[in-house]
XYZ file of C-alpha atoms in Angstrom:
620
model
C -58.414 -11.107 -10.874
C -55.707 -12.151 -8.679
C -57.101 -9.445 -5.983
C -60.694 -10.886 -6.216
C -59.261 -14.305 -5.553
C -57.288 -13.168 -1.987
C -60.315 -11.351 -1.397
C -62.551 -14.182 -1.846
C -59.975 -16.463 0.105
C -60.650 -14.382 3.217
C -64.319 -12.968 2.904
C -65.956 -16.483 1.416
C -65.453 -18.587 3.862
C -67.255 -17.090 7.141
C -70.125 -15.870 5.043
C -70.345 -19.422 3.974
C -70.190 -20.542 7.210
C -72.655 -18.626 8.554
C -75.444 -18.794 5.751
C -74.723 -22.737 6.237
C -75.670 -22.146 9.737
C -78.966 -20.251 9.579
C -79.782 -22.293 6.734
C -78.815 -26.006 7.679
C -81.572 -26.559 10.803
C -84.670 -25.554 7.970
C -82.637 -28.101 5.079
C -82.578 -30.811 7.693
C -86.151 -30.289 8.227
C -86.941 -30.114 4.653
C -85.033 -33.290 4.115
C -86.482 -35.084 6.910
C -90.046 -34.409 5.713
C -88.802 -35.276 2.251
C -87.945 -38.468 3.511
C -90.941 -39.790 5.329
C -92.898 -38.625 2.043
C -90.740 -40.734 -0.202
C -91.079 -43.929 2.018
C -94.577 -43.290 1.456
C -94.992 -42.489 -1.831
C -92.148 -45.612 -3.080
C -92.403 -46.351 -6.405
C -94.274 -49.685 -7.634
C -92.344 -51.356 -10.350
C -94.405 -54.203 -11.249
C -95.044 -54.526 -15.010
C -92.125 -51.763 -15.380
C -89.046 -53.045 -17.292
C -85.495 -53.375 -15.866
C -82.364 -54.266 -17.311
C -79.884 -55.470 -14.909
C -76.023 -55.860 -16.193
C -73.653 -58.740 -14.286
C -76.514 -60.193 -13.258
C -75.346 -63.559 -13.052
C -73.962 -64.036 -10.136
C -73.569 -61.494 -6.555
C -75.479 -58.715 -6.115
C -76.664 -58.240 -10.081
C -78.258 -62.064 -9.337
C -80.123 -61.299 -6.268
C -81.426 -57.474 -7.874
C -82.736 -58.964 -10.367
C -84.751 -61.587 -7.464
C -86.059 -58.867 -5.869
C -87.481 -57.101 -9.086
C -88.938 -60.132 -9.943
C -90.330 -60.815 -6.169
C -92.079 -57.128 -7.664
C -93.636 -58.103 -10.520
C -91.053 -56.266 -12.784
C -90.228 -56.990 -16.417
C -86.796 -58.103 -16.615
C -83.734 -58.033 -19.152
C -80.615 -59.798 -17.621
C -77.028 -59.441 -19.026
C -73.987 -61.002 -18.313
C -71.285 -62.896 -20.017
C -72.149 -66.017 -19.164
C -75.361 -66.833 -20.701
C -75.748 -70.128 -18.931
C -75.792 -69.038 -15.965
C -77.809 -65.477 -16.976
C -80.487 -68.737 -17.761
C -80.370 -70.158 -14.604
C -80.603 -66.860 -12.545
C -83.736 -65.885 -15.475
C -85.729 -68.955 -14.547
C -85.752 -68.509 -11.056
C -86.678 -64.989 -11.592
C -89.900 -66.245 -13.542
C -90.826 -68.053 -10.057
C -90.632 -65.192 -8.118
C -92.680 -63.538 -10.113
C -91.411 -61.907 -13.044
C -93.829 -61.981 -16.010
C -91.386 -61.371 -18.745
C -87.520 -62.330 -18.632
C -85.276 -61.910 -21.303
C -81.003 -63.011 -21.135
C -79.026 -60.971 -23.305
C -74.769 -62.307 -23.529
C -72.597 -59.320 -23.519
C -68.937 -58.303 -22.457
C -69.999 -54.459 -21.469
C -66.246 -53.266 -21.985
C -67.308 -53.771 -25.455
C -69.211 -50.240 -26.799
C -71.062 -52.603 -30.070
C -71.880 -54.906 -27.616
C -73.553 -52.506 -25.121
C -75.666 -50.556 -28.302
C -76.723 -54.132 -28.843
C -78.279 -55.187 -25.723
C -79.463 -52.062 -24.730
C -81.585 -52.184 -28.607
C -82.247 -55.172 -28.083
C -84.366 -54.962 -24.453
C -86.162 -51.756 -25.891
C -87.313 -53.608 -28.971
C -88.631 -56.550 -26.882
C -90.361 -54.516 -24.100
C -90.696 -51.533 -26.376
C -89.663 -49.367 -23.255
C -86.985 -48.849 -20.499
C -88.013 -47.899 -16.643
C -85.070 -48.782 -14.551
C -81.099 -49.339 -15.567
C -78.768 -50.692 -12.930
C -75.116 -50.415 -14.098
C -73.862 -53.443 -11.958
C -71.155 -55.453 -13.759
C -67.876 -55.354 -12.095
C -64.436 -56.868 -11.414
C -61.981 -56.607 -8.944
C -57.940 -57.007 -8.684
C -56.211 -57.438 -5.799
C -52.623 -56.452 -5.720
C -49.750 -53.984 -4.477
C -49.514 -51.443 -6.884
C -45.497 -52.345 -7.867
C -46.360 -55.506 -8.262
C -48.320 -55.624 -11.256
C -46.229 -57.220 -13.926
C -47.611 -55.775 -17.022
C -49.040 -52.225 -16.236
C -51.395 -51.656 -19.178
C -53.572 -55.133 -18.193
C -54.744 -52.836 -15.349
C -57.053 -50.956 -17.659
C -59.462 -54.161 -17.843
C -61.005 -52.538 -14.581
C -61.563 -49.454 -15.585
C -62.905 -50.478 -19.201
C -65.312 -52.923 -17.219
C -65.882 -51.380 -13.802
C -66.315 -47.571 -15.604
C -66.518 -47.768 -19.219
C -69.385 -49.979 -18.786
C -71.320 -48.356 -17.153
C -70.670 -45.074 -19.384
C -71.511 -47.087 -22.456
C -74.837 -48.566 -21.232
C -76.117 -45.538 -20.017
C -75.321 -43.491 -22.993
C -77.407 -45.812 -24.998
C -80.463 -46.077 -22.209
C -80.926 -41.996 -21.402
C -82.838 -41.513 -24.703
C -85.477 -44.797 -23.167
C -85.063 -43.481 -19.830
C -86.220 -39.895 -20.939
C -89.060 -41.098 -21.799
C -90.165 -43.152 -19.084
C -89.053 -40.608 -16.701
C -86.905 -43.362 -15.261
C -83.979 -44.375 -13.155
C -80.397 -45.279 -13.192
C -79.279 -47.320 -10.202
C -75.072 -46.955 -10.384
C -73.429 -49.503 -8.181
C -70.384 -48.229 -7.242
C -68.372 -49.177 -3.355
C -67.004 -47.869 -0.383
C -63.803 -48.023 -2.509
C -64.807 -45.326 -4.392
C -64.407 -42.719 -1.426
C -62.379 -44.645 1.464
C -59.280 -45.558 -0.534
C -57.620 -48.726 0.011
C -54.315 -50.291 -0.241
C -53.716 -53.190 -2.424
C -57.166 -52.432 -4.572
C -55.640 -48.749 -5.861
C -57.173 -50.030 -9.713
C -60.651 -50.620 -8.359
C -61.133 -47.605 -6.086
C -59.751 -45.655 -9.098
C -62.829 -47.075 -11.121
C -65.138 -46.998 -8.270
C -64.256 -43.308 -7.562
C -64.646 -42.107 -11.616
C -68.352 -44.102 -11.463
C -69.295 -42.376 -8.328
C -68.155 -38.781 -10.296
C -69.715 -40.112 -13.183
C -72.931 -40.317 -11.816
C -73.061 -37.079 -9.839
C -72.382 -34.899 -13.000
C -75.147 -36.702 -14.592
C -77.403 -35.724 -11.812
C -76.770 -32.367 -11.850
C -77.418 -32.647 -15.624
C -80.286 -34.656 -16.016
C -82.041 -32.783 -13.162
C -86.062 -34.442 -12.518
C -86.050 -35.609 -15.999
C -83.970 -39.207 -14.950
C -83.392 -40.216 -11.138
C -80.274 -41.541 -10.366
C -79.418 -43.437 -7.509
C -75.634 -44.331 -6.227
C -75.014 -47.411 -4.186
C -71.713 -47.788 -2.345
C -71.675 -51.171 -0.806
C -69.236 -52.517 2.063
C -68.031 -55.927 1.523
C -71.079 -58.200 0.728
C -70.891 -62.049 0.364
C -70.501 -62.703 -3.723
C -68.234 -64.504 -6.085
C -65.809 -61.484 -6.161
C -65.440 -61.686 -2.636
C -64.920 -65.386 -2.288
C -61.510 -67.339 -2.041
C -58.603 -65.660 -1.523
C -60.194 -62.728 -1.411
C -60.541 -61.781 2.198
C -56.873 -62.355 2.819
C -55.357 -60.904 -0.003
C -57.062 -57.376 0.583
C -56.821 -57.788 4.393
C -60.444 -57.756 5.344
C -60.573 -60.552 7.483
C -62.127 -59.013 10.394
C -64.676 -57.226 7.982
C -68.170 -58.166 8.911
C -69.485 -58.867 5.169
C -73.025 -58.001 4.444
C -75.254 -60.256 2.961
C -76.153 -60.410 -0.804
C -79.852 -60.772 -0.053
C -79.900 -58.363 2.443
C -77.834 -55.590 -0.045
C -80.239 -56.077 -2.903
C -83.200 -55.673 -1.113
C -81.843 -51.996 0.267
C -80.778 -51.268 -3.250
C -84.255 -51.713 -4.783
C -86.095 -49.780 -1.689
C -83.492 -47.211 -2.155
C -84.229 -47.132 -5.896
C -87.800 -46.717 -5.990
C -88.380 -44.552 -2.917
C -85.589 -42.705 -5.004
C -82.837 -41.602 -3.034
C -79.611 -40.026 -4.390
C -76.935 -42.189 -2.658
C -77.081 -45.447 -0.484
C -74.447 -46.488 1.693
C -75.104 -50.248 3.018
C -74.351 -51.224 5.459
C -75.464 -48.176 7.304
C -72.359 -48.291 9.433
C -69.422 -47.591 6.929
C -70.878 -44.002 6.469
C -68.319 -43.675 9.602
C -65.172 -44.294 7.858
C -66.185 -41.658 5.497
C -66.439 -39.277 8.782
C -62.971 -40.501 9.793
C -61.395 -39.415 6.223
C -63.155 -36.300 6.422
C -62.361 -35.193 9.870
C -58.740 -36.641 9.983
C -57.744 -38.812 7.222
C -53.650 -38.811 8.231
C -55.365 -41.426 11.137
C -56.928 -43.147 8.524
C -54.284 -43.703 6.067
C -52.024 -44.432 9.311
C -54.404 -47.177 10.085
C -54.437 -48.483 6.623
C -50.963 -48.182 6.165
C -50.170 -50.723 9.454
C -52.681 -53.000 8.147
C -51.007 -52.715 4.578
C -47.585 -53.777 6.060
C -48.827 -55.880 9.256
C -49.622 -58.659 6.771
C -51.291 -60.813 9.137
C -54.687 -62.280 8.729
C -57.133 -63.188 11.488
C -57.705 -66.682 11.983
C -61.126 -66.685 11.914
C -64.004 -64.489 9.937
C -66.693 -62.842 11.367
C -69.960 -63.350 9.258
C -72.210 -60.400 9.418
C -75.328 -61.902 10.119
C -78.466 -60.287 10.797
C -78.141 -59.769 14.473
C -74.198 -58.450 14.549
C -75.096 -56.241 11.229
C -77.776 -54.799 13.031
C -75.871 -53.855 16.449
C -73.397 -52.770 13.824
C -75.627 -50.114 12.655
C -77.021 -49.327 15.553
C -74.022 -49.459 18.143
C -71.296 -47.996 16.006
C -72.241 -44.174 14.687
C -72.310 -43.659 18.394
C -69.715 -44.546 19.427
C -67.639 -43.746 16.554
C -68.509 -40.107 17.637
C -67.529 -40.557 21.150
C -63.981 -41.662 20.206
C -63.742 -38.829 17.056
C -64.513 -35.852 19.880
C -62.200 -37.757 22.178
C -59.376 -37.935 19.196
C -60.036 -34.734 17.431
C -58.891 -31.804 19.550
C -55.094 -33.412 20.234
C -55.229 -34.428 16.468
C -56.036 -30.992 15.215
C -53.224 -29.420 17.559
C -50.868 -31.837 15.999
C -52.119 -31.038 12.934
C -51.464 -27.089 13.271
C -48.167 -27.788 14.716
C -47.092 -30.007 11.859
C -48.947 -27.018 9.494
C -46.459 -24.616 10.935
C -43.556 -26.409 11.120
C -44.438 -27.226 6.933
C -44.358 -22.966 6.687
C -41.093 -23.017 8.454
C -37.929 -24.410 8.574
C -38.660 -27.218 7.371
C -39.654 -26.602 3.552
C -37.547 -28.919 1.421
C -34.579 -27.156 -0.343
C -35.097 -28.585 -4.368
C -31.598 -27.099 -5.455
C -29.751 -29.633 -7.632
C -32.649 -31.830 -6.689
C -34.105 -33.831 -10.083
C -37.990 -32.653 -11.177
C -39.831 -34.014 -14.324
C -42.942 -32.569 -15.266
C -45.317 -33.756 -17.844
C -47.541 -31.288 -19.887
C -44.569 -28.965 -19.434
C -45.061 -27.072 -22.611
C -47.948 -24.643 -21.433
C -50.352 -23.931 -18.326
C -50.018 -25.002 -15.103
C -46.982 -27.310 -16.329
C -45.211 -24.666 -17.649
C -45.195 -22.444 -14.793
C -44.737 -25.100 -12.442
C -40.925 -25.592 -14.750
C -40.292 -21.837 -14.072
C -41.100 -22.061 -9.954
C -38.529 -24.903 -10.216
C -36.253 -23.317 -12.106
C -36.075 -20.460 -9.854
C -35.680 -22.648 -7.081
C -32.339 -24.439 -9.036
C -33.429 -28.061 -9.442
C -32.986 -29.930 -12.998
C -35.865 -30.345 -14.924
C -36.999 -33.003 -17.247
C -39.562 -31.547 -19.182
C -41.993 -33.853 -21.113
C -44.981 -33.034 -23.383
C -45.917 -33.899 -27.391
C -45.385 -29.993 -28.365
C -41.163 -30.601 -28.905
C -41.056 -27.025 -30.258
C -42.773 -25.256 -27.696
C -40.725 -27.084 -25.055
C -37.601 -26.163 -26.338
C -38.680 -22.413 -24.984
C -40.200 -23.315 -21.392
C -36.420 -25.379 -21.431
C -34.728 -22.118 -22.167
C -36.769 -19.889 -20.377
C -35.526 -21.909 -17.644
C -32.012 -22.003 -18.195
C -32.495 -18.061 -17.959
C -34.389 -18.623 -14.643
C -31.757 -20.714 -12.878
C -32.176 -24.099 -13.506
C -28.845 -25.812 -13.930
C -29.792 -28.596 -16.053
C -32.491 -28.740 -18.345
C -34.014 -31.866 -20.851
C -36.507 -31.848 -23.178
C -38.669 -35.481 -23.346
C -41.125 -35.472 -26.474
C -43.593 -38.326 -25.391
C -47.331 -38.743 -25.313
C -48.328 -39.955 -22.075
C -51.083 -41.747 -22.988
C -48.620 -44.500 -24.681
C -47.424 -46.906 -22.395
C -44.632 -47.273 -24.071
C -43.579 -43.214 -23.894
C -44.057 -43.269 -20.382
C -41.247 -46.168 -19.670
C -38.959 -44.135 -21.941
C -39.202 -40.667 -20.657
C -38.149 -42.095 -17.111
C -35.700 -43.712 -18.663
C -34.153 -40.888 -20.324
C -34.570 -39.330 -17.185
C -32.514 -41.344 -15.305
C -29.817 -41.879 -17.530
C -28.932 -37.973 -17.829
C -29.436 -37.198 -14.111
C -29.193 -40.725 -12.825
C -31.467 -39.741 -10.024
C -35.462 -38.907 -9.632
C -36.423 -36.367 -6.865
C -40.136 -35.239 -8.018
C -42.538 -36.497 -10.490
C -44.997 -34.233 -11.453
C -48.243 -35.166 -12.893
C -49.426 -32.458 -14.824
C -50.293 -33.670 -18.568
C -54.529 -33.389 -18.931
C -56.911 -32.706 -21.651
C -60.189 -30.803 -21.370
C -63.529 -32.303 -22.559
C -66.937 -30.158 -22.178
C -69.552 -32.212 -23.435
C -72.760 -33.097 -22.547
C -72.765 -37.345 -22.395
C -76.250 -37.691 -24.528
C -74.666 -35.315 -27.022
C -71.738 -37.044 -27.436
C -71.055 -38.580 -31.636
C -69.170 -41.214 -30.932
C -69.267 -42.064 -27.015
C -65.518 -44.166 -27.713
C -64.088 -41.118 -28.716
C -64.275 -40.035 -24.799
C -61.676 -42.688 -24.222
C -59.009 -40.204 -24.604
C -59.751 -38.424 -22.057
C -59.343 -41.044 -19.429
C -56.178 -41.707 -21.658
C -54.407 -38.539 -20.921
C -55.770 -37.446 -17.486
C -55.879 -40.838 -15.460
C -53.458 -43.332 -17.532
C -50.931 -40.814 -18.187
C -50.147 -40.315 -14.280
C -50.353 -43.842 -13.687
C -47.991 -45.248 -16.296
C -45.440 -42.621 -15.762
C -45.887 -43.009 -11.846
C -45.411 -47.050 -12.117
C -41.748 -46.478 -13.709
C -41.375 -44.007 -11.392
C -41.584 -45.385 -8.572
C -38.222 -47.310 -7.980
C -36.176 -44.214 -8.318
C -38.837 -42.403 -5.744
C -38.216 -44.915 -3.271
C -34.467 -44.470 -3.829
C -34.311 -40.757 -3.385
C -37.099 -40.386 -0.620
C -38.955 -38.556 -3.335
C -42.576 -37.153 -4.205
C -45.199 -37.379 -6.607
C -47.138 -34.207 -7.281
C -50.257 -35.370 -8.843
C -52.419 -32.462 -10.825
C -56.062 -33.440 -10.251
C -59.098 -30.859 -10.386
C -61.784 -29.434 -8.213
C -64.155 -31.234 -11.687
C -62.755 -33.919 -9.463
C -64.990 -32.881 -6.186
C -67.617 -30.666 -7.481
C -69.062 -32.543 -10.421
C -69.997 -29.870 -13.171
C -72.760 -30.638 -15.925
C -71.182 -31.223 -19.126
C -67.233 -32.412 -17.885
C -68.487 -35.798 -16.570
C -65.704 -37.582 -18.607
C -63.494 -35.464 -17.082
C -64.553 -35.045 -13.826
C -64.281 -39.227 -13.413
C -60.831 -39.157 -15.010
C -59.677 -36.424 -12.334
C -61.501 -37.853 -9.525
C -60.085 -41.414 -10.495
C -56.757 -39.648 -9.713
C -57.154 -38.485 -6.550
C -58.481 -42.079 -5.650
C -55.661 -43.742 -7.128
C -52.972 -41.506 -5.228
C -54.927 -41.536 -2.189
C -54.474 -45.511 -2.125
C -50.704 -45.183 -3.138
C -49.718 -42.621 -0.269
C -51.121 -45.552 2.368
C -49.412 -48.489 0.481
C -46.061 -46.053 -0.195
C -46.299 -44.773 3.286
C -43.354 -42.467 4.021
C -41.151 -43.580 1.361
C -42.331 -41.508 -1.207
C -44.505 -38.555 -0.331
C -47.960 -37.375 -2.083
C -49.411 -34.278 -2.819
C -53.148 -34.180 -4.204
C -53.960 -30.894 -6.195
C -57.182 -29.481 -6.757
C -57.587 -26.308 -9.058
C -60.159 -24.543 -9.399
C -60.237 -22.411 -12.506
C -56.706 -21.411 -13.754
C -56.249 -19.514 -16.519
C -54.262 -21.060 -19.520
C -54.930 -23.047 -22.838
C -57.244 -25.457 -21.238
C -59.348 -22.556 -20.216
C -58.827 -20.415 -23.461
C -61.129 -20.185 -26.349
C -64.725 -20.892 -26.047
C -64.381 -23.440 -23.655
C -65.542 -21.235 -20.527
C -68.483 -20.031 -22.308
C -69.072 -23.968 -23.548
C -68.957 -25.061 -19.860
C -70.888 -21.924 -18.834
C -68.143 -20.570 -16.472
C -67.875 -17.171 -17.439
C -68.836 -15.913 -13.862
C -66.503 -17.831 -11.987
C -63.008 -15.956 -11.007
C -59.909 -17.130 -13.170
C -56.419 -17.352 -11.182
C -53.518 -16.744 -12.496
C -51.204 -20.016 -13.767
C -48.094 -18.347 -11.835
C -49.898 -17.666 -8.792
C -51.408 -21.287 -8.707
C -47.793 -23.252 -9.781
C -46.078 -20.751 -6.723
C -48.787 -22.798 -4.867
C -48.441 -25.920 -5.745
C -44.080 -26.178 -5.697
C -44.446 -24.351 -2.082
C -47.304 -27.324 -0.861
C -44.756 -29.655 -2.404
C -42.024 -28.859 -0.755
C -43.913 -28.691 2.385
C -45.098 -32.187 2.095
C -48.530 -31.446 2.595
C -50.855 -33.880 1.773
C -53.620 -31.972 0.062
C -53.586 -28.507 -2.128
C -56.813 -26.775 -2.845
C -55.832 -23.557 -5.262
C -57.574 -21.143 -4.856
C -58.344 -22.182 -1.365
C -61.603 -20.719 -1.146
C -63.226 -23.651 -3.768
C -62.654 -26.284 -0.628
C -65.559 -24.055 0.783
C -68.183 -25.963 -1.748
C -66.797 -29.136 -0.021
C -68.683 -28.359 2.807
C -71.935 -28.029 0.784
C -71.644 -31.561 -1.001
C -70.856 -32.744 2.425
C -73.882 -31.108 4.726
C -76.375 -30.162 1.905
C -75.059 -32.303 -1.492
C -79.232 -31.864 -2.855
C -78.848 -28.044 -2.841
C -75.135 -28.257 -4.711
C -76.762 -30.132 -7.312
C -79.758 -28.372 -7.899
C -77.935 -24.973 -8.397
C -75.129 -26.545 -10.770
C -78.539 -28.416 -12.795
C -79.368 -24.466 -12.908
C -76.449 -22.991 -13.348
C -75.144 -25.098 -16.109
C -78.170 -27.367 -17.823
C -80.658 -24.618 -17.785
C -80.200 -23.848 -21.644
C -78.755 -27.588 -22.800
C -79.616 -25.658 -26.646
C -76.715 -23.912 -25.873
C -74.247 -26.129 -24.916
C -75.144 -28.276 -27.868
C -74.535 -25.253 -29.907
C -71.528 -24.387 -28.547
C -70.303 -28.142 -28.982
């Protein structure tokens, strides 16, 4: 297997290249065409019913204006009922012939059930959901006092929207409908200062694409990633706290009215304003300039004294004058960035790999898989380990397997990451034996193969997000003093789930691509105190992989690597400094087709893997 993989390293990528190139010019063609016939074909919603959540105030209030300008049916919920009544009567002047307000909190799973019962029992159908509620949080990532208050974003920002739609898709299914999932730029162009609400942003945006890939034709879904738009949470202090002074900010009437043409001509994804797709070019092409960028504005904590409103006339030079020349000064930029950027890939192959000896590693999930192996390429290296998982008994022999190895020093942690609690103790325990902190490794993850419609009990998921996204980010926040200290790094174990959104792991696909969001907004707020490396497995063979879970997720075909092959990887990328590990490297290849071609990625993985959903429901 570990021949097929070097093989496929090698031979995959200028095949792939090349099949992109004779096929791209016909797909573009294709897709043009497809446009112009969905502009004229748009769907007509009047009469149809909508529910719109946070639609009291910002964008939700002005979506649910347009619908009604429409003639669409619509059911409005929000916390704050009063104003849900306000924003429902004007609604019923524009047009709307039937509004209904619904109070809810959707971080709340009964409460989501409720409302979601409650607008089908009313209209006695469902045509269009748009997942809209959000909050935001503006702070440095040290800075929060009490880490575990963070998860308020994610239960609202994510866990909302997972709940709602778990309750609409057996409506939706029926009305052939549409799920509108407003997520933000945040989601893919990480941000310093807002690393809890890109996280949540990011694991919507992931959420969303596996459910496209599994719900096929049967249920359109669209995915909005606004800019900064004019609303309530981007009034006040704001602007300065996030540094976004200079940030033209889009107008609320102007966003809503491209979400609901976007909607019912049914496109896939929506960026407004049109111009932002460029920063997503930048990371893409050469995100070290981006996060260097970033970074200055992170520490250059000055704000502009005045801020420029985007209205209608500078949005629309915006759109018009920036791709341009955004690609004038990227061809000017990129060839002496990409010689640096060899140069700097040598000299990480060289000399100067970082020497771990005596050097202080702990490693969650240490007790099998990745994490286990990952001890051993440590040990043989000579740095002290601090092992942590639940399984005490089958860390005691990773610890002496290591001790046999070469590791000097070796502690065994039983903790479950998923505890706040465990977190602050295992660092603590750390410390006080070595009384240092060189690497923090975060390996510790669950599985979950599921499809989201099959799910019992959809609360049950929460673990998931638990293990895989909290876990890192509690035992990363007590971390983080003793990084800065030691100049140290945090080795964060994401997945390719992460990237290339599989039917059936959209749980975990979120929770992993919430990760790489997260750390990708540390590294520009950390800058080069403490360095980050992002790693993105493919397929690796241990007990996450074992059982029936391959044949659950319908993976059978796809290569396995080995775990000591892919934790060699990972400790040499590490020690390198690099930024970014894809193992086996030839998976970053299907990058390129969710970049240039994401319709034809998704239409083979709705093939692949949701062809025979009997099966997976068997198999669950």
């Amino acid at each position: 297997m570990d021949l097929i993989h070097k093989v496929m390293n090698i031979v995959l990528p200028p095949i792939t290249l090349t099949l992109l190139l004779l096929f791209l010019p016909s797909f573009f063609v294709f897709k043009f065409i497809s446009c112009i016939k969905r502009y004229i074909t748009s769907e007509k919603v009047a009469g149809k019913v909508v529910l719109i959540t946070g639609a009291s105030s910002g964008i939700g209030e002005y979506l649910a204006y347009e619908y009604a300008r429409r003639g669409a049916c619509l059911a409005l919920a929000a916390r704050r009922e009063e104003r849900l009544r306000a924003v429902a009567d004007k609604a019923r002047m524009l047009g709307s012939p039937d509004v209904i307000v619904i109070s809810t909190d959707i971080s709340k799973v009964e409460d989501c059930e409720r409302f979601i019962t409650e607008a089908v029992n009313h209209f006695g159908r469902l045509d269009h959901l748009v997942n809209n509620a959000g909050i935001i949080q503006i702070d440095m990532f040290e800075h929060c006092k009490e880490i575990s208050d963070c998860a308020i974003l994610m239960n609202t920002n994510f866990w909302g929207s997972v709940y709602v739609t778990r309750f609409a898709i057996p409506h939706l299914r029926k009305s052939k409908g549409r799920i509108v999932g407003i997520s933000s730029i945040a989601g893919w162009c990480s941000i310093p200062r807002m690393s809890f609400y890109c996280a949540s942003k990011a694991a919507v945006t992931s959420f969303y694409e596996t459910l496209a890939a599994e719900f096929g034709p049967d249920i359109g879904i669209t995915i909005v990633t606004p800019g900064v738009v004019e609303s309530e949470m981007t009034q006040g202090d704001f602007v300065s706290k996030a540094q976004m002074d200079s940030v033209p900010a889009e107008s609320t009437e102007r966003c809503a009215e491209a979400i609901v043409n976007s909607a019912c001509r049914g496109d896939r994804y929506l960026v407004v304003p049109s111009w932002t797709r460029m920063s997503f070019l930048l990371k893409v092409l050469c995100p070290e300039v981006m996060e260097w960028y970033l970074h200055r504005g992170n520490i250059n904590n000055s704000a502009s004294p005045y801020r420029c409103k985007a209205m209608d006339m500078t949005r629309k030079l915006m759109n018009i004058l920036l791709p341009p020349i955004a690609l004038i000064v990227l061809l000017l930029i990129l060839p002496p960035y990409l010689v640096l950027k060899f140069l700097g890939l040598i000299k990480g192959f060289t000399a100067y790999s970082e020497d771990v000896a005596g050097k202080v590693v702990l490693i969650t999930g240490a007790s099998s898989g990745i994490g286990e192996q990952i001890a051993y390429q440590y040990a043989r290296r000579g740095a002290r380990l601090a092992l942590v998982a639940r399984r005490e008994d089958r860390l005691r022999g990773v610890a002496s397997e290591a001790r046999k190895m070469g590791s000097p020093d070796v502690i065994m942690i039983r903790a479950d990451v998923s505890k706040v609690e465990d977190c602050k103790r295992f660092v603590d325990e750390a410390i006080r034996h070595f009384g240092q902190l060189d690497h923090l490794v975060n390996n510790a993850g669950i599985p979950c193969v599921c499809l989201l419609e099959e799910a019992p009990n959809i609360s049950d998921l929460n673990s998931v997000v638990d293990t895989n996204f909290w876990g890192s980010v509690y035992g990363t926040y007590f971390a983080v003093p003793y990084l800065r200290k030691s100049q140290g790094k945090i080795i964060v174990i994401s997945s390719a789930a992460g990237r290339f959104h599989s039917p059936g792991a959209s749980i975990y696909g979120a929770s992993k691509a919430a990760l790489i969001s997260l750390y990708e907004s540390l590294r520009i707020e950390f800058g080069s105190d403490i360095g980050i490396t992002i790693v993105t497995p493919g397929l690796v063979k241990s007990e996450m992989t074992s059982g029936e879970l391959r044949s659950k997720a319908k993976i059978e075909s796809i290569p396995i690597e080995s775990t000591e092959d892919c934790a060699k990887a990972i400790v040499d990328s590490a020690c390198r400094g690099d930024r970014y590990l894809v193992e086996p490297s030839w998976v970053g290849i299907l990058f390129l087709f969710k970049l240039l071609c994401p319709e034809v990625l998704e239409w083979c993985l709705h093939w692949l893997f949701s062809s025979a959903p009997r099966n997976l429901k068997k198999a669950a």
